Short mmCIF file of C-alpha atoms in Angstrom, two decimals:
data_model
loop_
_atom_site.label_atom_id
_atom_site.label_comp_id
_atom_site.label_asym_id
_atom_site.label_seq_id
_atom_site.Cartn_x
_atom_site.Cartn_y
_atom_site.Cartn_z
CA UNK A 156 0.00 0.00 0.00
CA UNK A 157 1.33 3.42 -0.90
CA UNK A 158 1.46 5.80 2.09
CA UNK A 159 3.23 8.77 0.51
CA UNK A 160 -0.13 10.35 -0.42
CA UNK A 161 0.53 13.07 -2.95
CA UNK A 162 -2.89 14.74 -3.06
CA UNK A 163 -4.78 14.55 -6.30
CA UNK A 164 -6.25 17.85 -7.48
CA UNK A 165 -9.77 16.66 -6.59
CA UNK A 166 -8.60 15.63 -3.11
CA UNK A 167 -6.97 18.99 -2.43
CA UNK A 168 -10.07 20.81 -3.66
CA UNK A 169 -12.28 18.63 -1.45
CA UNK A 170 -10.16 19.35 1.63
CA UNK A 171 -10.25 23.09 1.05
CA UNK A 172 -14.00 22.98 0.44
CA UNK A 173 -14.48 21.27 3.81
CA UNK A 174 -12.23 23.73 5.64
CA UNK A 175 -14.03 26.68 4.02
CA UNK A 176 -17.47 25.36 4.99
CA UNK A 177 -16.21 24.44 8.48
CA UNK A 178 -15.06 28.03 8.97
CA UNK A 179 -18.48 29.27 7.93
CA UNK A 180 -20.18 26.83 10.33
CA UNK A 181 -17.93 27.99 13.17
CA UNK A 182 -18.72 31.65 12.44
CA UNK A 183 -22.46 31.60 11.87
CA UNK A 184 -23.34 28.64 14.16
CA UNK A 185 -26.44 27.44 12.28
CA UNK A 186 -27.71 23.91 11.65
CA UNK A 187 -27.68 24.54 7.90
CA UNK A 188 -24.02 25.60 7.90
CA UNK A 189 -23.11 22.58 10.05
CA UNK A 190 -24.92 20.26 7.63
CA UNK A 191 -22.97 21.65 4.66
CA UNK A 192 -19.66 21.28 6.51
CA UNK A 193 -20.52 17.75 7.64
CA UNK A 194 -21.45 16.67 4.11
CA UNK A 195 -18.16 18.08 2.81
CA UNK A 196 -16.26 16.27 5.57
CA UNK A 197 -17.75 12.91 4.60
CA UNK A 198 -16.42 13.28 1.06
CA UNK A 199 -12.77 13.56 2.23
CA UNK A 200 -12.93 11.87 5.62
CA UNK A 201 -10.28 9.24 4.91
CA UNK A 202 -7.79 11.97 3.94
CA UNK A 203 -8.65 14.05 6.98
CA UNK A 204 -8.03 11.31 9.54
CA UNK A 205 -5.00 9.71 7.89
CA UNK A 206 -3.05 12.59 6.33
CA UNK A 207 -4.38 15.86 7.72
CA UNK A 208 -5.42 14.91 11.24
CA UNK A 209 -3.64 17.74 13.09
CA UNK A 210 -5.35 20.47 11.09
CA UNK A 211 -8.59 18.48 11.14
CA UNK A 212 -8.43 18.24 14.94
CA UNK A 213 -7.86 21.99 15.26
CA UNK A 214 -10.87 22.70 13.03
CA UNK A 215 -13.11 20.25 14.94
CA UNK A 216 -12.44 22.30 18.10
CA UNK A 217 -14.16 25.32 16.54
CA UNK A 218 -17.34 23.65 15.30
CA UNK A 219 -20.74 24.10 16.99
CA UNK A 220 -22.76 21.41 18.72
CA UNK A 221 -25.08 21.13 15.71
CA UNK A 222 -22.15 19.63 13.75
CA UNK A 223 -21.68 16.95 16.42
CA UNK A 224 -25.42 16.23 16.47
CA UNK A 225 -24.91 14.95 12.91
CA UNK A 226 -21.91 12.89 14.03
CA UNK A 227 -23.98 11.34 16.83
CA UNK A 228 -26.80 10.48 14.41
CA UNK A 229 -24.34 8.82 12.02
CA UNK A 230 -22.60 7.06 14.89
CA UNK A 231 -25.86 5.52 16.12
CA UNK A 232 -26.89 4.37 12.65
CA UNK A 233 -23.52 2.94 11.67
CA UNK A 234 -22.83 1.11 14.94
CA UNK A 235 -26.25 -0.55 14.65
CA UNK A 236 -26.47 -1.02 10.88
CA UNK A 237 -22.94 -0.88 9.44
CA UNK A 238 -20.36 -1.20 12.25
CA UNK A 239 -17.56 -1.97 9.82
CA UNK A 240 -18.04 1.43 8.15
CA UNK A 241 -17.93 3.13 11.53
CA UNK A 242 -14.77 1.24 12.51
CA UNK A 243 -12.83 2.13 9.34
CA UNK A 244 -14.14 5.64 8.70
CA UNK A 245 -15.75 7.36 11.68
CA UNK A 246 -14.20 5.97 14.85
CA UNK A 247 -10.94 7.86 14.32
CA UNK A 248 -12.82 11.14 14.77
CA UNK A 249 -13.64 10.22 18.37
CA UNK A 250 -9.99 10.46 19.32
CA UNK A 251 -9.72 13.99 17.87
CA UNK A 252 -12.57 15.51 19.86
CA UNK A 253 -11.91 18.05 22.59
CA UNK A 254 -13.03 17.16 26.10
CA UNK A 255 -15.99 19.50 25.72
CA UNK A 256 -17.18 17.93 22.46
CA UNK A 257 -16.48 14.41 23.69
CA UNK A 258 -18.61 15.10 26.78
CA UNK A 259 -21.37 16.45 24.54
CA UNK A 260 -21.29 13.37 22.27
CA UNK A 261 -21.36 11.11 25.31
CA UNK A 262 -24.29 13.04 26.81
CA UNK A 263 -26.27 12.83 23.55
CA UNK A 264 -25.67 9.08 23.34
CA UNK A 265 -26.78 8.64 26.94
CA UNK A 266 -29.91 10.67 26.18
CA UNK A 267 -30.65 8.38 23.25
CA UNK A 268 -29.47 5.24 25.06
CA UNK A 269 -32.85 3.51 25.10
CA UNK A 270 -33.15 3.83 21.33
CA UNK A 271 -29.48 3.14 20.55
CA UNK A 272 -28.16 0.54 23.03
CA UNK A 273 -25.16 -0.49 20.88
CA UNK A 274 -23.94 3.09 20.52
CA UNK A 275 -24.48 3.74 24.23
CA UNK A 276 -22.57 0.58 25.20
CA UNK A 277 -19.77 1.58 22.85
CA UNK A 278 -19.26 5.07 24.29
CA UNK A 279 -19.39 3.73 27.87
CA UNK A 280 -16.92 0.99 26.99
CA UNK A 281 -14.50 3.22 25.11
CA UNK A 282 -14.37 5.71 27.99
CA UNK A 283 -13.46 2.98 30.47
CA UNK A 284 -10.98 1.47 28.03
CA UNK A 285 -9.18 4.80 27.64
CA UNK A 286 -9.08 5.13 31.43
CA UNK A 287 -7.01 1.92 31.48
CA UNK A 288 -9.89 -0.15 32.89
CA UNK A 289 -10.32 -2.90 30.25
CA UNK A 290 -11.89 -5.21 32.84
CA UNK A 291 -14.73 -2.70 33.29
CA UNK A 292 -14.99 -1.90 29.58
CA UNK A 293 -15.22 -5.53 28.47
CA UNK A 294 -18.87 -6.18 29.57
CA UNK A 295 -20.01 -3.22 27.46
CA UNK A 296 -18.15 -4.39 24.35
CA UNK A 297 -19.29 -8.00 24.63
CA UNK A 298 -22.91 -6.79 24.40
CA UNK A 299 -22.19 -5.29 20.94
CA UNK A 300 -22.77 -8.21 18.58
CA UNK A 301 -20.83 -7.03 15.53
CA UNK A 302 -17.31 -6.29 14.25
CA UNK A 303 -16.98 -3.22 16.49
CA UNK A 304 -17.71 -5.21 19.62
CA UNK A 305 -15.42 -8.01 18.46
CA UNK A 306 -12.54 -5.60 17.86
CA UNK A 307 -12.70 -3.85 21.22
CA UNK A 308 -13.43 -7.04 23.15
CA UNK A 309 -10.21 -8.38 21.64
CA UNK A 310 -8.40 -5.20 22.67
CA UNK A 311 -9.64 -5.61 26.25
CA UNK A 312 -8.52 -9.24 26.43
CA UNK A 313 -5.12 -8.26 25.03
CA UNK A 314 -4.60 -5.58 27.67
CA UNK A 315 -5.79 -8.01 30.35
CA UNK A 316 -3.07 -10.41 29.11
CA UNK A 317 -5.68 -13.00 28.11
CA UNK A 318 -3.87 -13.57 24.84
CA UNK A 319 -5.77 -16.72 23.92
CA UNK A 320 -9.12 -14.90 23.79
CA UNK A 321 -7.51 -11.85 22.21
CA UNK A 322 -5.96 -13.94 19.45
CA UNK A 323 -9.21 -15.80 18.79
CA UNK A 324 -11.25 -12.62 18.40
CA UNK A 325 -8.73 -10.39 16.62
CA UNK A 326 -7.41 -13.02 14.26
CA UNK A 327 -10.93 -14.13 13.31
CA UNK A 328 -11.83 -10.51 12.59
CA UNK A 329 -8.63 -10.09 10.57
CA UNK A 330 -9.38 -13.17 8.46
CA UNK A 331 -12.94 -11.95 7.89
CA UNK A 332 -11.81 -8.47 6.80
CA UNK A 333 -9.10 -9.94 4.59
CA UNK A 334 -11.73 -12.06 2.84
CA UNK A 335 -13.95 -9.01 2.35
CA UNK A 336 -11.03 -7.12 0.84
CA UNK A 337 -10.51 -9.89 -1.70
CA UNK A 338 -14.20 -9.89 -2.63
CA UNK A 339 -14.82 -6.14 -2.86
CA UNK A 340 -12.62 -3.94 -5.01
CA UNK A 341 -13.33 -0.74 -3.04
CA UNK A 342 -11.66 -2.24 0.05
CA UNK A 343 -8.51 -3.03 -1.93
CA UNK A 344 -7.73 0.67 -2.33
CA UNK A 345 -9.43 1.97 0.83
CA UNK A 346 -6.59 3.42 2.89
CA UNK A 347 -8.10 3.28 6.36
CA UNK A 348 -9.31 -0.28 5.70
CA UNK A 349 -5.68 -1.17 5.04
CA UNK A 350 -4.64 0.51 8.31
CA UNK A 351 -7.23 -1.52 10.22
CA UNK A 352 -5.84 -4.75 8.75
CA UNK A 353 -2.33 -3.56 9.63
CA UNK A 354 -3.38 -2.91 13.20
CA UNK A 355 -5.18 -6.23 13.67
CA UNK A 356 -2.27 -8.21 12.25
CA UNK A 357 0.16 -6.41 14.60
CA UNK A 358 -1.85 -7.46 17.65
CA UNK A 359 -2.30 -10.97 16.29
CA UNK A 360 1.45 -11.23 15.68
CA UNK A 361 2.20 -10.20 19.27
CA UNK A 362 -0.41 -12.57 20.74
CA UNK A 363 0.92 -15.51 18.73
CA UNK A 364 4.51 -14.90 19.87
CA UNK A 365 3.37 -14.62 23.49
CA UNK A 366 1.48 -17.89 23.10
CA UNK A 367 4.61 -19.41 21.47
CA UNK A 368 2.76 -20.20 18.26
CA UNK A 369 5.70 -19.04 16.15
CA UNK A 370 4.52 -20.57 12.88
CA UNK A 371 1.28 -18.60 13.08
CA UNK A 372 3.22 -15.51 14.12
CA UNK A 373 5.36 -15.83 11.01
CA UNK A 374 2.23 -16.11 8.86
CA UNK A 375 0.74 -12.98 10.41
CA UNK A 376 3.97 -11.05 9.81
CA UNK A 377 3.98 -12.11 6.18
CA UNK A 378 0.37 -10.98 5.82
CA UNK A 379 1.35 -7.56 7.18
CA UNK A 380 4.09 -7.37 4.56
CA UNK A 381 1.57 -8.15 1.82
CA UNK A 382 -0.29 -4.96 2.78
CA UNK A 383 2.66 -2.76 3.78
CA UNK A 384 6.31 -2.97 2.78
CA UNK A 385 9.04 -2.41 5.36
CA UNK A 386 9.66 0.99 3.78
CA UNK A 387 6.01 1.97 4.09
CA UNK A 388 5.90 0.81 7.71
CA UNK A 389 8.95 2.96 8.45
CA UNK A 390 7.24 6.01 6.96
CA UNK A 391 4.06 5.32 8.94
CA UNK A 392 6.02 4.92 12.17
CA UNK A 393 7.78 8.26 11.72
CA UNK A 394 4.50 10.02 10.99
CA UNK A 395 2.48 8.46 13.81
CA UNK A 396 4.98 8.40 16.66
CA UNK A 397 4.43 11.49 18.83
CA UNK A 398 6.94 10.73 21.58
CA UNK A 399 10.64 10.32 20.80
CA UNK A 400 11.00 7.96 23.78
CA UNK A 401 8.36 5.53 22.51
CA UNK A 402 9.16 2.48 20.45
CA UNK A 403 7.48 2.73 17.06
CA UNK A 404 5.11 0.15 15.61
CA UNK A 405 7.88 -0.62 13.12
CA UNK A 406 10.36 -1.54 15.88
CA UNK A 407 7.71 -3.63 17.62
CA UNK A 408 6.96 -5.46 14.37
CA UNK A 409 10.64 -6.16 13.60
CA UNK A 410 11.31 -7.33 17.15
CA UNK A 411 8.37 -9.75 17.23
CA UNK A 412 8.90 -11.06 13.69
CA UNK A 413 12.60 -11.61 14.45
CA UNK A 414 11.65 -13.50 17.61
CA UNK A 415 9.37 -15.82 15.62
CA UNK A 416 11.99 -16.42 12.90
CA UNK A 417 14.76 -17.23 15.37
CA UNK A 418 12.49 -19.58 17.32
CA UNK A 419 11.77 -21.34 14.01
CA UNK A 420 15.55 -21.53 13.38
CA UNK A 421 15.23 -19.32 10.32
CA UNK A 422 18.43 -17.45 11.11
CA UNK A 423 19.24 -16.19 7.63
CA UNK A 424 15.76 -14.70 7.25
CA UNK A 425 16.03 -13.07 10.68
CA UNK A 426 19.42 -11.55 9.89
CA UNK A 427 18.21 -10.27 6.50
CA UNK A 428 15.13 -8.71 8.16
CA UNK A 429 17.25 -6.93 10.77
CA UNK A 430 19.79 -5.67 8.23
CA UNK A 431 17.09 -4.28 5.90
CA UNK A 432 15.23 -2.74 8.84
CA UNK A 433 18.46 -1.14 10.07
CA UNK A 434 19.06 0.33 6.63
CA UNK A 435 15.56 1.84 6.56
CA UNK A 436 15.56 3.06 10.17
CA UNK A 437 19.17 3.53 11.34
CA UNK A 438 18.05 5.52 14.40
CA UNK A 439 15.97 2.60 15.77
CA UNK A 440 17.93 1.62 18.88
CA UNK A 441 16.00 -1.60 19.49
CA UNK A 442 16.80 -2.89 16.00
CA UNK A 443 20.45 -1.90 16.50
CA UNK A 444 20.61 -3.99 19.69
CA UNK A 445 18.88 -6.97 18.11
CA UNK A 446 21.26 -6.91 15.17
CA UNK A 447 24.35 -6.54 17.35
CA UNK A 448 23.28 -9.26 19.77
CA UNK A 449 22.29 -11.68 17.05
CA UNK A 450 25.16 -11.27 14.57
CA UNK A 451 27.53 -13.82 16.09
CA UNK A 452 24.73 -16.10 17.16
CA UNK A 453 23.15 -16.16 13.71
CA UNK A 454 26.49 -16.90 12.09
CA UNK A 455 27.09 -19.84 14.44
CA UNK A 456 23.47 -21.06 14.17
CA UNK A 457 23.10 -21.07 17.97
CA UNK A 458 19.84 -21.15 19.83
CA UNK A 459 18.46 -17.73 20.64
CA UNK A 460 16.54 -18.32 23.85
CA UNK A 461 19.06 -16.62 26.11
CA UNK A 462 19.22 -13.28 24.28
CA UNK A 463 15.76 -12.84 22.84
CA UNK A 464 14.28 -9.44 23.60
CA UNK A 465 10.95 -9.42 25.46
CA UNK A 466 7.80 -9.42 23.41
CA UNK A 467 6.61 -5.87 22.84
CA UNK A 468 3.16 -4.43 22.49
CA UNK A 469 1.46 -1.75 20.49
CA UNK A 470 0.30 0.86 22.97
CA UNK A 471 -2.74 2.29 21.24
CA UNK A 472 -5.70 0.74 19.46
CA UNK A 473 -6.62 1.74 15.93
CA UNK A 474 -8.05 5.23 15.54
CA UNK A 475 -7.30 6.31 19.11
CA UNK A 476 -3.79 7.62 18.68
CA UNK A 477 -4.74 11.17 19.68
CA UNK A 478 -5.37 10.05 23.24
CA UNK A 479 -2.05 10.80 24.98
CA UNK A 480 -0.78 8.09 27.28
CA UNK A 481 0.83 8.67 30.66
CA UNK A 482 1.22 11.76 32.83
CA UNK A 483 -2.33 12.99 32.30
CA UNK A 484 -5.73 12.60 33.91
CA UNK A 485 -8.43 10.64 32.09
CA UNK A 486 -11.02 13.36 32.72
CA UNK A 487 -11.27 16.94 33.90
CA UNK A 488 -13.24 15.81 36.97
CA UNK A 489 -10.15 14.24 38.55
CA UNK A 490 -8.19 17.42 37.99
CA UNK A 491 -11.02 19.44 39.55
CA UNK A 492 -11.03 17.16 42.59
CA UNK A 493 -7.26 17.50 43.04
CA UNK A 494 -7.48 21.32 42.91
CA UNK A 495 -10.34 21.31 45.44
CA UNK A 496 -8.37 19.06 47.78
CA UNK A 497 -5.35 21.37 47.60
CA UNK A 498 -7.52 24.40 48.36
CA UNK A 499 -9.16 22.61 51.32
CA UNK A 500 -5.70 21.76 52.64
CA UNK A 501 -4.69 25.42 52.51
CA UNK A 502 -2.21 24.87 49.70
CA UNK A 503 -1.59 27.49 47.00
CA UNK A 504 -3.09 26.72 43.60
CA UNK A 505 -1.81 28.35 40.40
CA UNK A 506 0.63 30.22 42.64
CA UNK A 507 -2.18 31.89 44.60
CA UNK A 508 -4.20 31.46 47.79
CA UNK A 509 -7.64 30.73 46.40
CA UNK A 510 -11.06 29.56 47.55
CA UNK A 511 -13.91 28.01 45.62
CA UNK A 512 -16.40 30.80 44.92
CA UNK A 513 -20.01 30.58 46.00
CA UNK A 514 -22.91 32.99 45.59
CA UNK A 515 -26.69 32.96 45.46
CA UNK A 516 -26.54 31.37 42.00
CA UNK A 517 -24.57 28.33 43.09
CA UNK A 518 -21.28 26.72 44.07
CA UNK A 519 -18.25 27.49 41.90
CA UNK A 520 -17.88 24.05 40.34
CA UNK A 521 -19.57 23.42 36.99
CA UNK A 522 -20.87 26.94 37.36
CA UNK A 523 -23.54 28.09 34.88
CA UNK A 524 -23.66 31.60 33.46
CA UNK A 525 -26.84 32.76 31.63
CA UNK A 526 -26.60 33.01 27.84
CA UNK A 527 -23.18 31.30 27.79
CA UNK A 528 -22.86 27.80 26.31
CA UNK A 529 -21.24 25.29 28.65
CA UNK A 530 -20.38 25.15 32.35
CA UNK A 531 -17.32 26.77 33.91
CA UNK A 532 -15.19 23.98 35.41
CA UNK A 533 -14.25 26.06 38.47
CA UNK A 534 -14.83 29.61 39.65
CA UNK A 535 -12.18 30.50 42.23
CA UNK A 536 -11.81 33.62 44.35
CA UNK A 537 -8.67 35.44 45.40
CA UNK A 538 -9.96 36.96 48.63
CA UNK A 539 -6.86 39.11 49.18
CA UNK A 540 -7.15 40.76 45.75
CA UNK A 541 -10.97 40.54 45.72
CA UNK A 542 -11.13 39.13 42.18
CA UNK A 543 -12.55 36.01 40.53
CA UNK A 544 -10.93 33.45 38.24
CA UNK A 545 -12.90 31.43 35.71
CA UNK A 546 -10.94 28.18 35.28
CA UNK A 547 -11.08 25.83 32.31
CA UNK A 548 -9.41 22.44 32.77
CA UNK A 549 -8.34 20.15 29.92
CA UNK A 550 -6.81 16.77 30.80
CA UNK A 551 -4.87 16.53 27.52
CA UNK A 552 -4.00 19.06 24.82
CA UNK A 553 -5.92 21.91 23.22
CA UNK A 554 -5.54 24.69 20.69
CA UNK A 555 -6.92 28.21 20.39
CA UNK A 556 -10.55 27.07 20.74
CA UNK A 557 -10.08 26.86 24.51
CA UNK A 558 -9.00 30.53 24.50
CA UNK A 559 -12.33 31.49 22.89
CA UNK A 560 -14.05 29.32 25.48
CA UNK A 561 -12.39 31.01 28.48
CA UNK A 562 -13.14 34.47 27.03
CA UNK A 563 -16.84 33.57 26.79
CA UNK A 564 -16.76 32.47 30.41
CA UNK A 565 -14.95 35.54 31.77
CA UNK A 566 -17.17 37.94 29.82
CA UNK A 567 -20.30 36.12 30.96
CA UNK A 568 -19.12 36.12 34.57
CA UNK A 569 -18.39 39.84 34.42
CA UNK A 570 -22.09 40.45 33.68
CA UNK A 571 -23.01 38.72 36.93
CA UNK A 572 -20.55 40.29 39.40
CA UNK A 573 -18.98 43.65 40.18
CA UNK A 574 -15.66 41.98 40.97
CA UNK A 575 -12.82 41.94 38.44
CA UNK A 576 -12.71 38.63 36.52
CA UNK A 577 -9.68 36.91 35.01
CA UNK A 578 -9.27 33.55 33.32
CA UNK A 579 -7.07 30.51 33.91
CA UNK A 580 -6.53 27.68 31.41
CA UNK A 581 -4.91 24.54 32.80
CA UNK A 582 -4.10 21.60 30.54
CA UNK A 583 -1.54 18.89 29.94
CA UNK A 584 0.01 19.96 26.64
CA UNK A 585 -0.82 23.41 25.23
CA UNK A 586 -0.40 23.88 21.50
CA UNK A 587 1.92 26.61 20.25
CA UNK A 588 -0.95 28.66 18.79
CA UNK A 589 -2.65 28.75 22.20
CA UNK A 590 0.57 29.79 23.97
CA UNK A 591 1.02 32.67 21.50
CA UNK A 592 -2.61 33.77 21.90
CA UNK A 593 -2.46 33.91 25.70
CA UNK A 594 0.81 35.86 25.69
CA UNK A 595 -1.04 38.75 24.09
CA UNK A 596 -3.84 38.78 26.69
CA UNK A 597 -2.94 39.86 30.23
CA UNK A 598 -6.35 38.82 31.53
CA UNK A 599 -5.74 35.12 30.82
CA UNK A 600 -3.14 32.88 32.46
CA UNK A 601 -2.02 29.53 31.01
CA UNK A 602 -0.79 26.61 33.13
CA UNK A 603 0.28 23.08 32.24
CA UNK A 604 0.33 20.17 34.66
CA UNK A 605 2.29 16.92 34.93
CA UNK A 606 1.49 13.85 36.97
CA UNK A 607 4.52 11.72 37.75
CA UNK A 608 5.90 9.42 40.42
CA UNK A 609 9.49 9.99 41.47
CA UNK A 610 11.52 7.61 43.56
CA UNK A 611 13.23 9.32 46.48
CA UNK A 612 16.35 7.74 47.92
#
């Protein structure tokens, strides 16, 4: 499969048409404008999620709720009627949503839960799965009797280290999708369909090696290489890896395939794989170590048990790569609770001595302001300076849309109180555009947070 993706003229025109209509929908905030933008998005959706996802994510932040009403309607229909289409085309969007839009989608699905049980079970399951609770997510996914439920049930079993069940579900789904691809021409050139096959075969490869079924692991690796060459996998790994400290999918693949080949005593094939992989990705430290450790051994045809690297795992399921792992809270509620606990303990927060604000309209948590969309996460009061802070919390990253959000909140709050009002944005990873925007506004402060455990002594 070719992953270089030089845009065709029609593709480029389709992308720009969507972005133009999305801008209009963000500006005029009508259902009609949202419908036009959504229709344009559907025409180029595969390109948006595979090749233009950063810009696409930034644009999604600006769109009104009426746009996401259409996404919810499609989500319900496709999960119930055509789950395969949702899995290969629409699910990736879920990982690009801001916390505010994700909460809105979740709320809409809960509202419609009685009429759309599969969609409701999916959103409940995916939230628990992304909170690293696969044991709690699994019962929701097992109730979804289609490819979507099969895929995420397999993911849960894999993360629970039940590799036998994971292999059975994921490999069966892989074989089924591979058969569909052979029968239907549109799937042979459908890029995200190819990525789904790539993902499933990766997990199946890892499960087979862990279960010591090396012959089957070799077969799965060869099936991956029928869809993607080593060169294409290298390009994908460089594009998708967001953390320089993470092993890429390419390194994981080479490690696990090498393990299977050496266990099968196919030393020449293992050495050739490592040498070609090293040529394509000379900076891959894991491949360097495998090649160095195995050179003498492969030449002497010795057994490899003593120096085999541990089996490695892909960290993220298909279409969810925008969810950052580690050092972040799963939801804003946990961050709110931590801030409240620090205030109750008399600790400074955001470098200030603050208290949770309360007035006749309510307590300063999830505080509502008339004629302003959304709830303010926290309203805090600096009693010494006699001013209020509207606080927006984001557990992961965000762009300039959160700046517009905090300005709505501070302006709305100013209409309700005679006290001066300032804004605080706190999130895990601010985007550069947001940092630049806040620097020009003295009324808004920007904070990032980290959650880490450090060994002392």
